[in-house]
Amino acid sequence: MSNLSLEIEKGIALLTINRPKALNALNSETLGELNACLAEIEKREDVRVVILTGSGEKSFVAGADISEMVNATPLEGSAMGLLAKEAFSRLEEMPQVTIAAVNGYALGGGCEIAMACDIRIAAENAKFAQPECGLGILPGFGGTQRLARLVGKGRAKELIFTCDMIDAQEAYRIGLANKVVPQAELMDYCKAMAGRILNNAPLGISLAKQAINTGYDTDLNSGLKLEANLFGLSFSTADKKEGMTAFLEKRKEKHFIGK
Ligand code: DAK
């Protein structure tokens, strides 16, 4: 992997997009590496939380690589789009919890990859935008769909049509960022949140993620039925027994095994 770095420690995978000279812009090679890396991580039971960030202190991801796109043919563009769709859908659907640690510019594809994560924590210097319409295209890595779902149709349209860049506080205000923290504290904050997630039952979390994601894209009644079924499934796990027994025994320590 020449454009990514991966460190795994105590159940947390820290995945860094590492193209600082291009402000971590996503070219096809990086998208391919990302997809392959996520495919490996999603199989690992020892990884429970993935923190995705960009290298350096200026940029999370400044979008798709414009120097690669400028001369791309429609077929090359569509190949790039499919690769990104695969990688971003993996992020969205993988059993692990994904946290975007947004440490600067999250523009275009950068905003879109952050939105494919479960949770977005923004450093105070983070900036978000969907500038595609200014480049003669439209958001194509899920922006028209995920942004509208996260912040509502009206705000998504405003951001996409104006290409306005918003700061971390505004992103927080409209629900695009879950939290804003000083840049120096960003990674510690994300790791502490990962730690709180690690205290809970892995299958409970991944089933809840599945219920939220699938239910969000369907009607309430179907979502509630899905939830009831997944809820029932959680009763088959050793972790359900452990979690409830620990409560009844007034025991703080729980030994979840992910089964
Ligand atoms: N691509 C390539 N290089 C980039 C880049 C990008 N997105 N963003 C920055 N860089 C490079 C700059 O060219 C510059 O390179 P050198 O000149 O040093 O070689 C270096 O990073 C530093 O950037 P600046 O000199 O511009 O730094 P500033 O601090 O002055 O400005 C900035 C920072 C982030 C405001 C500015 O760099 C900027 O506006 N960058 C472009 C942001 C942008 O428009 N991103 C959105 C790209 S559109 C698709 C689906 C979706 C997409 C594509 C295809 N298909 C389905 C096929 C997605 C599209 C997008 O994401």
Coordinates of C-alpha atoms in Angstrom, one line a residue, residues 48 200-211 230 234 237 239-240 258-259:
R48 CA -13.9 -3.6 16.2
N200 CA -20.0 -3.1 24.4
A201 CA -21.1 -6.3 22.6
P202 CA -19.6 -6.6 19.1
L203 CA -22.6 -8.4 17.6
G204 CA -25.1 -6.1 19.3
I205 CA -23.3 -3.2 17.7
S206 CA -23.0 -4.7 14.2
L207 CA -26.7 -5.8 14.2
A208 CA -27.7 -2.4 15.4
K209 CA -25.6 -0.8 12.6
Q210 CA -27.4 -3.1 10.1
A211 CA -30.8 -2.2 11.5
L230 CA -32.3 -8.8 14.4
S234 CA -29.2 -11.2 19.3
T237 CA -25.5 -15.0 21.3
D239 CA -22.8 -12.1 24.7
K240 CA -26.5 -11.5 25.4
G258 CA -18.4 -11.5 19.9
K259 CA -20.3 -14.7 19.6

